[in-house]
Short mmCIF file of C-alpha atoms in Angstrom, two decimals:
data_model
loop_
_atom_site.label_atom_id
_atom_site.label_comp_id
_atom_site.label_asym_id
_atom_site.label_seq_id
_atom_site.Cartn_x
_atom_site.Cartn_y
_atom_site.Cartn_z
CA UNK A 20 -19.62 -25.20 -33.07
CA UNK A 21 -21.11 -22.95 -35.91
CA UNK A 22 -24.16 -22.59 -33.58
CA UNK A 23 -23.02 -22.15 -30.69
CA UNK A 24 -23.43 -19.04 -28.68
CA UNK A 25 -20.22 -17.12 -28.45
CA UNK A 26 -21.23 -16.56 -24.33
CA UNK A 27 -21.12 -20.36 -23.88
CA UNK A 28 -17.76 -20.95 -26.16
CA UNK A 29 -15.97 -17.98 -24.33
CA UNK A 30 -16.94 -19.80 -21.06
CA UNK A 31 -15.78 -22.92 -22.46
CA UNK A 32 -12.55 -22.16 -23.58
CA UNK A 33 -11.95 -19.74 -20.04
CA UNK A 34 -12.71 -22.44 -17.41
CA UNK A 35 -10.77 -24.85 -19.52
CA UNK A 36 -7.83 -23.35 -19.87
CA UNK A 37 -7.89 -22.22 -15.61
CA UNK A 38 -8.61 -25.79 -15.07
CA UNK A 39 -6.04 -27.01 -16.92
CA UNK A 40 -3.20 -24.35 -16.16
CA UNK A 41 -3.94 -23.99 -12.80
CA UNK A 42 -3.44 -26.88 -11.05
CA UNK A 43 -0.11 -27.79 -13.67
CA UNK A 44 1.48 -24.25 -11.90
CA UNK A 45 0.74 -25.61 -8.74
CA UNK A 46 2.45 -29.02 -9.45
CA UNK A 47 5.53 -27.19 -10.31
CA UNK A 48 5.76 -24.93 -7.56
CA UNK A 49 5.19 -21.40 -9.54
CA UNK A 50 1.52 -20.97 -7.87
CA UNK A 51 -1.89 -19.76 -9.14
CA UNK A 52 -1.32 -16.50 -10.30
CA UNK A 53 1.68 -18.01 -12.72
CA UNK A 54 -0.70 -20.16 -13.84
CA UNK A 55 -3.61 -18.03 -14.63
CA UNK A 56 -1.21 -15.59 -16.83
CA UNK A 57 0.41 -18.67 -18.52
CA UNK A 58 -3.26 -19.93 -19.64
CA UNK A 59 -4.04 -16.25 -20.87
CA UNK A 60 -1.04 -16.53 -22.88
CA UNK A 61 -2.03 -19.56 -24.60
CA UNK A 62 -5.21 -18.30 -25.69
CA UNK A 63 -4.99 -15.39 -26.33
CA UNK A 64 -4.04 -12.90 -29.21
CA UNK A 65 -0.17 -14.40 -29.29
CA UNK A 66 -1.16 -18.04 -28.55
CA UNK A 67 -4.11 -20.45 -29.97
CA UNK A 68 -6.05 -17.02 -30.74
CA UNK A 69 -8.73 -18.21 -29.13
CA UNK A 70 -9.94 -15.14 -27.72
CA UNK A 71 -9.65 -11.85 -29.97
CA UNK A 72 -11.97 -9.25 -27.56
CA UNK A 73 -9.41 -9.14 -24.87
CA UNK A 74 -10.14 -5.28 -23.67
CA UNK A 75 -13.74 -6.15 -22.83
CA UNK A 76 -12.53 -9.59 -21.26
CA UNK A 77 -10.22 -7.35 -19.25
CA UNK A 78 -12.91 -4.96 -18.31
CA UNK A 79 -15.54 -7.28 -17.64
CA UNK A 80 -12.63 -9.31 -14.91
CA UNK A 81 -11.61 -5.72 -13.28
CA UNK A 82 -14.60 -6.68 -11.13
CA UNK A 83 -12.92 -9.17 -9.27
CA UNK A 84 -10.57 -6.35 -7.79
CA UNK A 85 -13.81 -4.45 -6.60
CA UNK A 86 -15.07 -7.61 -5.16
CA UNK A 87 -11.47 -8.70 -3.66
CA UNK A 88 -11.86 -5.21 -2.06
CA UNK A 89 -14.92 -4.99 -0.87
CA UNK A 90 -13.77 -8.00 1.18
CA UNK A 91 -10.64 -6.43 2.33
CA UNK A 92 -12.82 -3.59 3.74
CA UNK A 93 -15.10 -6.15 5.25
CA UNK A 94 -12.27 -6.84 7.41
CA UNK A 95 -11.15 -3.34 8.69
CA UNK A 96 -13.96 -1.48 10.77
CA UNK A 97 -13.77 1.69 10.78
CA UNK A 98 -11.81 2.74 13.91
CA UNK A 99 -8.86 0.47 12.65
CA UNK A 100 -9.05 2.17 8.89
CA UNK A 101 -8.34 5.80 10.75
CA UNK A 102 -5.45 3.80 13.02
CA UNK A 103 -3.91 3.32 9.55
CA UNK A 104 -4.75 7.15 8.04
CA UNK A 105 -0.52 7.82 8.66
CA UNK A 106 0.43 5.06 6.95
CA UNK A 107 -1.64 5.34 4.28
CA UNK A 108 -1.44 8.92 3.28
CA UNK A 109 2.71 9.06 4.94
CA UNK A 110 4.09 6.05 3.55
CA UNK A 111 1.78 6.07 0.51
CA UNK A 112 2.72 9.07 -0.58
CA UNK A 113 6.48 8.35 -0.31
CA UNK A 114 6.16 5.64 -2.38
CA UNK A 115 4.45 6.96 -4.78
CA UNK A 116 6.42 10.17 -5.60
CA UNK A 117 9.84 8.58 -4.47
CA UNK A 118 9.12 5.93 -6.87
CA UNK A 119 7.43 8.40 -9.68
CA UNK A 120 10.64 10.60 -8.87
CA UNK A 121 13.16 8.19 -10.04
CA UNK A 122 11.98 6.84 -12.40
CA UNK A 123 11.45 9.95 -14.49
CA UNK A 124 14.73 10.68 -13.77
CA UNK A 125 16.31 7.79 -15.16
CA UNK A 126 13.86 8.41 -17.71
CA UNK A 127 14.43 11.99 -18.81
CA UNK A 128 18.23 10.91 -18.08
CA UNK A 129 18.01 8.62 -20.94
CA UNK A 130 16.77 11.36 -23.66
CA UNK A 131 12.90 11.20 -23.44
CA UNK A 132 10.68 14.51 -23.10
CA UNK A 133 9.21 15.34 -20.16
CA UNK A 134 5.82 14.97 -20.56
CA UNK A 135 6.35 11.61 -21.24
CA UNK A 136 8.68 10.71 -19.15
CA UNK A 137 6.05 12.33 -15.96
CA UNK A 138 3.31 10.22 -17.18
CA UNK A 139 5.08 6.54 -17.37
CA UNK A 140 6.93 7.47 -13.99
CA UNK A 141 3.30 8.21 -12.28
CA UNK A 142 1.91 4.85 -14.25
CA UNK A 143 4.74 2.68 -13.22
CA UNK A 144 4.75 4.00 -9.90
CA UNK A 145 1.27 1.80 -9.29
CA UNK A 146 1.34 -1.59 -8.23
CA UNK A 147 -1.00 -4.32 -8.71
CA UNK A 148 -3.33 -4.39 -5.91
CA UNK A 149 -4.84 -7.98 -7.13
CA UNK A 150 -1.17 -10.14 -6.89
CA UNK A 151 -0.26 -8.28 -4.27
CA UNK A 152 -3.40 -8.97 -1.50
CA UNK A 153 -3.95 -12.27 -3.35
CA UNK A 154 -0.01 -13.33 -2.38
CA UNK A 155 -0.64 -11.70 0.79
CA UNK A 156 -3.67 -13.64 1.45
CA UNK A 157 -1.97 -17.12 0.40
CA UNK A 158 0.64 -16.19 2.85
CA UNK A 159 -1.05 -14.94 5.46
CA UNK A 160 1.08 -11.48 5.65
CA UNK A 161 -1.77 -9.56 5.81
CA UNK A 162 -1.86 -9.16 9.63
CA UNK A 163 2.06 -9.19 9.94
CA UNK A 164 4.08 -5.57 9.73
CA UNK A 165 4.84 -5.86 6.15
CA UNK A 166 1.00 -6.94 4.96
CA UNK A 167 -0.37 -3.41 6.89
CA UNK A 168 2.14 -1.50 5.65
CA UNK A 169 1.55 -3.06 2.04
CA UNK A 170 -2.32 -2.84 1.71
CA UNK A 171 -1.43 0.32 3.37
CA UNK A 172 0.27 1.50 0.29
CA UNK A 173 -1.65 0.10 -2.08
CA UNK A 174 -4.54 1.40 -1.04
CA UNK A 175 -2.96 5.24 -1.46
CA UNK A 176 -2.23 3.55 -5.29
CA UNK A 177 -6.28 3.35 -5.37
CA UNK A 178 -6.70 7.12 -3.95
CA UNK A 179 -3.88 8.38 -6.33
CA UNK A 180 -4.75 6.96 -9.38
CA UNK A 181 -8.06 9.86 -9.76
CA UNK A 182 -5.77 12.93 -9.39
CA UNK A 183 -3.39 10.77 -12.09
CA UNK A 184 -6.06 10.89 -14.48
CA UNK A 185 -7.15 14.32 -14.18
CA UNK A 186 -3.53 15.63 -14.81
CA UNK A 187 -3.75 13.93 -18.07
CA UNK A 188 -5.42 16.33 -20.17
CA UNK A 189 -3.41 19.22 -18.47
CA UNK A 190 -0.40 17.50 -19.95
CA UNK A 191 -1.91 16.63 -23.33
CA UNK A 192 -1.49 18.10 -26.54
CA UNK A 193 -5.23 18.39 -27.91
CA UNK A 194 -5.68 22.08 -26.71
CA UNK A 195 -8.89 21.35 -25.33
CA UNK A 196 -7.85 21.53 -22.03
CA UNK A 197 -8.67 25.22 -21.54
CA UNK A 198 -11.97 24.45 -21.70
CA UNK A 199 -13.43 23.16 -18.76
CA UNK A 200 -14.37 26.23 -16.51
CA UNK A 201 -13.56 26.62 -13.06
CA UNK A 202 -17.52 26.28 -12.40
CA UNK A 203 -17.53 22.73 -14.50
CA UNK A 204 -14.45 21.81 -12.15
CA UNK A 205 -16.41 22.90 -8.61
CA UNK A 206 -19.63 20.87 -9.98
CA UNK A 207 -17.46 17.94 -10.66
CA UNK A 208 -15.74 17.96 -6.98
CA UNK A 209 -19.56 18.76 -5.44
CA UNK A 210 -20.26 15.49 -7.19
CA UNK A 211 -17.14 13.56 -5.74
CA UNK A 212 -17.93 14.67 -2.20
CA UNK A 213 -21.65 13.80 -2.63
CA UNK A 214 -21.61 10.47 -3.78
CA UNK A 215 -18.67 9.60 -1.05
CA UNK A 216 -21.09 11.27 1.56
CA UNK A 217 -24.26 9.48 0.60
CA UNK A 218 -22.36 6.14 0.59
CA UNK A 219 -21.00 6.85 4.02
CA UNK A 220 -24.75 7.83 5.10
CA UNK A 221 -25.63 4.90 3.21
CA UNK A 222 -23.98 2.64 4.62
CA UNK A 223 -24.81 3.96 8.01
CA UNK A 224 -28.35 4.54 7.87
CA UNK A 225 -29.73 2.06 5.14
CA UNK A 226 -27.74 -0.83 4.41
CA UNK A 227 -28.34 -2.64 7.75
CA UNK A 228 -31.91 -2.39 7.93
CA UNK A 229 -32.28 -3.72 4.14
CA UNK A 230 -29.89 -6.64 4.55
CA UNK A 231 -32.04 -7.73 7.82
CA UNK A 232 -35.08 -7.09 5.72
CA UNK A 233 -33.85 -9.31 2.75
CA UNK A 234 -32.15 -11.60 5.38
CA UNK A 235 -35.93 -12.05 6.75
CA UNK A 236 -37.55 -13.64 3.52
CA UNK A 237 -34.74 -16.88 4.21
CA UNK A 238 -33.98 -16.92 0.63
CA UNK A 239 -30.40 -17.34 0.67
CA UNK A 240 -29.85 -16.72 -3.19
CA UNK A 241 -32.02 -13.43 -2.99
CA UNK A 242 -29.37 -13.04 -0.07
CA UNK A 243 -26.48 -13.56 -2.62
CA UNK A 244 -28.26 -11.39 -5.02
CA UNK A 245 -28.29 -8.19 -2.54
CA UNK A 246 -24.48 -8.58 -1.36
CA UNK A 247 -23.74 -8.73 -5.56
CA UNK A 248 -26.28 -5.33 -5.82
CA UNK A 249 -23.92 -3.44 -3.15
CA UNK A 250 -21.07 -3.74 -4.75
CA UNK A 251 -22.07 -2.99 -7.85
CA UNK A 252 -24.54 -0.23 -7.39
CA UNK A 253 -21.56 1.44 -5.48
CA UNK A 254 -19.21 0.83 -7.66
CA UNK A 255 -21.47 1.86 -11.11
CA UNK A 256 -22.00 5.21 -8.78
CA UNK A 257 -18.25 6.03 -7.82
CA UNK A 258 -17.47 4.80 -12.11
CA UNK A 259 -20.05 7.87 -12.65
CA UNK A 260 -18.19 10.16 -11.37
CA UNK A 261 -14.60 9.00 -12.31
CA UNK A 262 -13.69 7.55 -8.91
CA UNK A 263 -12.31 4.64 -8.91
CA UNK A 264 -14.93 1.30 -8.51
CA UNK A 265 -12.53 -0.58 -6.24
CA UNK A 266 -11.83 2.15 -3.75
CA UNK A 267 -15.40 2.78 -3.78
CA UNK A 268 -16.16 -1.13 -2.83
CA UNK A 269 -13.26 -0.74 -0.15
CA UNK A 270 -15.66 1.96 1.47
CA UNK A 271 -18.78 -0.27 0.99
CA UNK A 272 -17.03 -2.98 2.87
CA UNK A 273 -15.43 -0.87 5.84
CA UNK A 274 -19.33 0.40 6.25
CA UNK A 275 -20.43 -2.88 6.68
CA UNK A 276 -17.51 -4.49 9.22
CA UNK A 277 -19.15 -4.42 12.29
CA UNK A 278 -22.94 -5.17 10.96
CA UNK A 279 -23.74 -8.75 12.01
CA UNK A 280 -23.99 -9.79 8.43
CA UNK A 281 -20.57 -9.81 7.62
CA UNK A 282 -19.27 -13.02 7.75
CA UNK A 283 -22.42 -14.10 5.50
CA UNK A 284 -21.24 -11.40 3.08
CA UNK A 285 -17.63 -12.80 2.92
CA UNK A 286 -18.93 -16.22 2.25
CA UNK A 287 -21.74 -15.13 -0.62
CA UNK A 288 -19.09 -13.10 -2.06
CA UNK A 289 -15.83 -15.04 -2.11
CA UNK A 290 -16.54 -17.87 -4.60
CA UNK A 291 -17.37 -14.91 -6.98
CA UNK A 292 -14.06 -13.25 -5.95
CA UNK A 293 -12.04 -16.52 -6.88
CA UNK A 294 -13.19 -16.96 -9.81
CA UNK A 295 -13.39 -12.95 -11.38
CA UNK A 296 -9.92 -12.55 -9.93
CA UNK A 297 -8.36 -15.91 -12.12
CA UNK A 298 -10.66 -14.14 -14.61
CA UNK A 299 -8.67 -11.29 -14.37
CA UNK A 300 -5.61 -12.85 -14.38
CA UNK A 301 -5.99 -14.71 -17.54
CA UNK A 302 -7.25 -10.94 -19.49
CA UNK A 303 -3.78 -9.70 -18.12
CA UNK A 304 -1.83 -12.64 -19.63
CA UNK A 305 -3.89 -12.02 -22.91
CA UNK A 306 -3.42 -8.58 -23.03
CA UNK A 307 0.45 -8.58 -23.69
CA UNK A 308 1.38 -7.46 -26.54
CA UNK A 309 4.25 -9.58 -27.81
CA UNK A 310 4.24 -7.89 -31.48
CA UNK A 311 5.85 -4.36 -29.73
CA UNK A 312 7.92 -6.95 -27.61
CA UNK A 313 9.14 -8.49 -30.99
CA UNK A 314 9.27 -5.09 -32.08
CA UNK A 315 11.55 -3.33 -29.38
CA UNK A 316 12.80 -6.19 -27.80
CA UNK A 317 15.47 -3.75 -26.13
CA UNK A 318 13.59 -1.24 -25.50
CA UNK A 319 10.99 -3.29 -23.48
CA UNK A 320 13.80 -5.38 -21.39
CA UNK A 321 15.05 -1.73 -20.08
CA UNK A 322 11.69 -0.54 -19.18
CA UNK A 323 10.90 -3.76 -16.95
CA UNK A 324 14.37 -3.28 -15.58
CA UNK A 325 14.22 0.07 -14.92
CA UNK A 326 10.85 -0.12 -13.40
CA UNK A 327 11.58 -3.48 -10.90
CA UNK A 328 15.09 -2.31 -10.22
CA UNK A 329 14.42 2.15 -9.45
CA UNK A 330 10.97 0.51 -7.57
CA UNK A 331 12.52 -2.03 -5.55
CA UNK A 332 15.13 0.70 -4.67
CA UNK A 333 12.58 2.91 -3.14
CA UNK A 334 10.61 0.46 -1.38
CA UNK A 335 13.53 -1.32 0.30
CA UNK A 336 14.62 2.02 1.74
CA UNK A 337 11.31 3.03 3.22
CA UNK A 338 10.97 -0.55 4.66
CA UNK A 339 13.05 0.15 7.63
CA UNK A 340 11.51 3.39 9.20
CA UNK A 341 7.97 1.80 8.00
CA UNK A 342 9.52 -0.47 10.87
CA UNK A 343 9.03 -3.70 8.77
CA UNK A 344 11.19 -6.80 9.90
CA UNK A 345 13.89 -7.99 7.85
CA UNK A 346 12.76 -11.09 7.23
CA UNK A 347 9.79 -9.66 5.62
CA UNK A 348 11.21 -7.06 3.23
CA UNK A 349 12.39 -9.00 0.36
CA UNK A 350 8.52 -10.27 -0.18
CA UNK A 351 7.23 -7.40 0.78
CA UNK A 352 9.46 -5.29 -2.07
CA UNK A 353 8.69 -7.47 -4.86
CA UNK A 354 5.06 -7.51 -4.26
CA UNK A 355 4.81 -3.56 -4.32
CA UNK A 356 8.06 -3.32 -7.49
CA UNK A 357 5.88 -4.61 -10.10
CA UNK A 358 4.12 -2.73 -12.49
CA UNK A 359 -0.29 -2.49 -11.53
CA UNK A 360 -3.58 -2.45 -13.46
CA UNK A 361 -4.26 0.58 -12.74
CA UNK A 362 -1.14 1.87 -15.24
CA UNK A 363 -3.38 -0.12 -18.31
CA UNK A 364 -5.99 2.85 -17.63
CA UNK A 365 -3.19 5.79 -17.10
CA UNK A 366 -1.49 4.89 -20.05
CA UNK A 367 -4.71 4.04 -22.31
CA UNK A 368 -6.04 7.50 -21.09
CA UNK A 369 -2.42 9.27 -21.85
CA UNK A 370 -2.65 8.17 -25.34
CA UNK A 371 -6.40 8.78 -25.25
CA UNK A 372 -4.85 12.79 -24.68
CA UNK A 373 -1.93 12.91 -26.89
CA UNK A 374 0.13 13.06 -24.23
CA UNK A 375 2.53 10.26 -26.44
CA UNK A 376 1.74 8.22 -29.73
CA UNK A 377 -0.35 4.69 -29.42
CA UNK A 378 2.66 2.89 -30.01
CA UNK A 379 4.28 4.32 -27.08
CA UNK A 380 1.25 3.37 -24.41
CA UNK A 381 1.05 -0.39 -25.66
CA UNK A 382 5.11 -0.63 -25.24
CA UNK A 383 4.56 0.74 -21.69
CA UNK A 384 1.28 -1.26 -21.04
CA UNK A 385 2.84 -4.39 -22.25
CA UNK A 386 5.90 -3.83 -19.73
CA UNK A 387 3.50 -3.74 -16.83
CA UNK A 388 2.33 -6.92 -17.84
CA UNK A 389 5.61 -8.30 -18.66
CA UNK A 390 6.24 -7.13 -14.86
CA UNK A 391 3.47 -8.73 -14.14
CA UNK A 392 4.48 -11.70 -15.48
CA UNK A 393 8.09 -12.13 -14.33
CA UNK A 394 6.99 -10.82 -10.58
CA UNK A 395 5.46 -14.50 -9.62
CA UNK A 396 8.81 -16.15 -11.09
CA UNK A 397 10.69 -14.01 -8.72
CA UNK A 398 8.64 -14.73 -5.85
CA UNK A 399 9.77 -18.56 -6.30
CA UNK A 400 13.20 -17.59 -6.67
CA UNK A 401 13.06 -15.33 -3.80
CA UNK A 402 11.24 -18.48 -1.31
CA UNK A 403 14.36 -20.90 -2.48
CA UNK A 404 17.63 -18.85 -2.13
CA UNK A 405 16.57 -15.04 -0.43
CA UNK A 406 14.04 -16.18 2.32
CA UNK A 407 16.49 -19.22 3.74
CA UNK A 408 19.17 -16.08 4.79
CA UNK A 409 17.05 -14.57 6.93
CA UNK A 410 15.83 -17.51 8.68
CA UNK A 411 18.46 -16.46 11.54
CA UNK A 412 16.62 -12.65 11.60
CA UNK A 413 13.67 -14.89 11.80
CA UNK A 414 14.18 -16.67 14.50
CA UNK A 415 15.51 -13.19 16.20
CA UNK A 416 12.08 -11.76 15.68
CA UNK A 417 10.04 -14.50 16.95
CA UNK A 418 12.26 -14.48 20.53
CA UNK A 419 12.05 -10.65 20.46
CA UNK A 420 8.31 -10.32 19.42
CA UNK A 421 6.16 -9.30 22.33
CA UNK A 422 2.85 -11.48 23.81
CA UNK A 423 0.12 -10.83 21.56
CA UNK A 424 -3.54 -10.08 23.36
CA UNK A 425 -5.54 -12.10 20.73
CA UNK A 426 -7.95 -14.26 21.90
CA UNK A 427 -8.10 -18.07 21.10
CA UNK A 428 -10.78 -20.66 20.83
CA UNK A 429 -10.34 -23.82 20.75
CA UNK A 430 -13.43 -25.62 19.97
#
């Protein structure tokens, strides 16, 4: 194996541990995502030590959450995405600063300074957008209450994550965060608010009439080729300036939901999604750090804690005036109580500033991941002895639940 090429042995040892792990998760009931972390484990750093490289593995896979997004926003036009704008900015927002709230308090509570205790809150306050819309998906709960009000919330996550990141060097020790001139600050918002209008315009004025151009040389991998180009000219552009790549491909997507393409997009697009996404996955199971974890066993066990339990807390008390059905809140709070991806970023970027020591990012880095971990093990739990109690409420809803105008075909 001397001579082989490290792209083809990466691939290799990738595909066979998905293939492998996968469908052994599925036998046992635990699902995909379960089995994607399990097979990072095993090869990664803490396992086999197969794979060494596993920040530009996890990198490289973050793609498959602009892709998974770019097909979520394929599926919202645009008058239904300003239906949601409440939700989204309301009910975002309140999760996101409730959440943030209490958990620096419990934080700060327990002897830990501020600054410190600000930034973990505001990491651990994000969820993971890929479990959550891939369980959602599985399930089919994203057209139900609790799947709107979720993607709802996660896509304020998305939104919140930039201001996040820019009040990291306000909170940072390296004194160099005097320097940036109010000028510097205006050019960099100008820039913002250009690139979001000339995707909008874009998207309007352009993209259609080059997709039926390309669509008119019937070459369907050139076809392939272009959908691939969109998403990641946009997101390369919104990654310029410091936007985030998924939210950007969530705005690519809404453009394009009512062009008669669409459905060609989703299928060009999805096998990609799949497999970037289990990609993904995998980086995440490699990328916990089990040396802090041997290290500060306790000290990782209370974060987790802390972070499902103050999380779950929140969440389960905006449920009801969200007006989500009973039946659907326990899912619906474990989805959004785990720890997200975007908190590997926050926290890298915290240390990054000197907002806290190294050691201190991969302890709370590796308890996102832990969360991460342990969220699809509660999701099982939850199916066999939460979700049977509220099959009465269930049943309630369904005889309650008012005619739906949807069409139906039946071909």
């Amino acid at each position: 194996m001397e001579h082989t090429p490290a792209w083809l042995t990466y691939s290799l040892i990738y595909l066979g541990a998905a293939v492998i792990a996968v469908p052994l998760s599925r036998a046992l009931g635990l699902g995909a995502i379960l089995g994607y972390l399990g097979a990072g484990i095993a090869i990664g750093p803490w396992g086999l030590g197969l794979i060494a490289q596993v920040e530009d593995v996890l990198h490289f896979a973050e793609f498959g959450v602009v892709l998974m997004l770019f097909l979520v926003g394929l599926e919202l036009e645009p008058r239904r995405l300003w239906s949601l704008r409440r939700p989204i900015f309301g009910w975002g927002s309140a999760q996101v600063l409730g959440c943030a709230a209490l958990l620096a308090a419990v934080t700060m509570a327990a002897g830990v300074p501020w600054r410190t205790a600000v930034v973990a809150a505001l990491g651990l306050a994000l969820s993971s957008t890929a479990i959550a819309l891939q369980v959602m998906a599985e399930r089919n709960l994203l057209p139900t209450p609790s799947g709107q009000a979720g993607f709802s919330i996660l896509l304020f996550q998305d939104v919140a994550a930039i201001p996040i990141l820019a009040l990291l060097p306000l909170l940072g020790a390296s004194g160099d965060t005097q320097s940036a001139s109010g000028a510097d600050r205006a050019l960099e918002a100008l820039k913002i608010v250009g690139v979001i209008g000339g995707i909008v315009l874009g998207g309007r004025l352009a993209l259609r009439p080059l997709l039926r151009w390309i669509a008119k040389s019937d070459t369907p991998e050139i076809f392939t080729a272009a959908s691939l180009l969109l998403v990641v000219a946009i997101a390369a552009l919104m990654q310029q300036v410091g936007l985030s790549m998924a939210l950007g491909a969530f705005l690519a997507g809404v453009l394009l939901a009512e062009s008669e393409y669409r459905r060609e997009l989703e299928t060009d697009i999805e096998p990609f999604k799949g497999l970037l996404l289990g990609l993904f996955f995998i980086a995440v199971g490699m990328s916990i750090d089990f040396g802090v974890l041997a290290r500060q066993p306790g000290a990782m066990l209370l974060i987790v804690l802390a972070l499902l339990v103050c999380k779950a807390v929140v969440i389960w008390g905006i449920a009801a005036p969200m007006g989500i059905p009973l039946a659907e809140r326990p899912v619906f709070t474990l989805l959004l109580a785990q720890g997200g991806e975007f908190a590997f970023v926050v926290f890298q970027a915290a240390a990054g500033a000197r907002v806290f020591p190294a050691e201190t990012a991969s302890l709370l880095v590796g308890a996102v991941a832990v969360s991460m971990l342990v969220s699809p093990l509660l999701l099982v739990a939850v199916d066999r002895w939460v979700l049977p109690r509220f099959a009465g409420a269930r049943r309630t809803l369904d005889e309650i639940s008012e005619p739906q105008a949807t069409p139906v075909i039946i071909a």
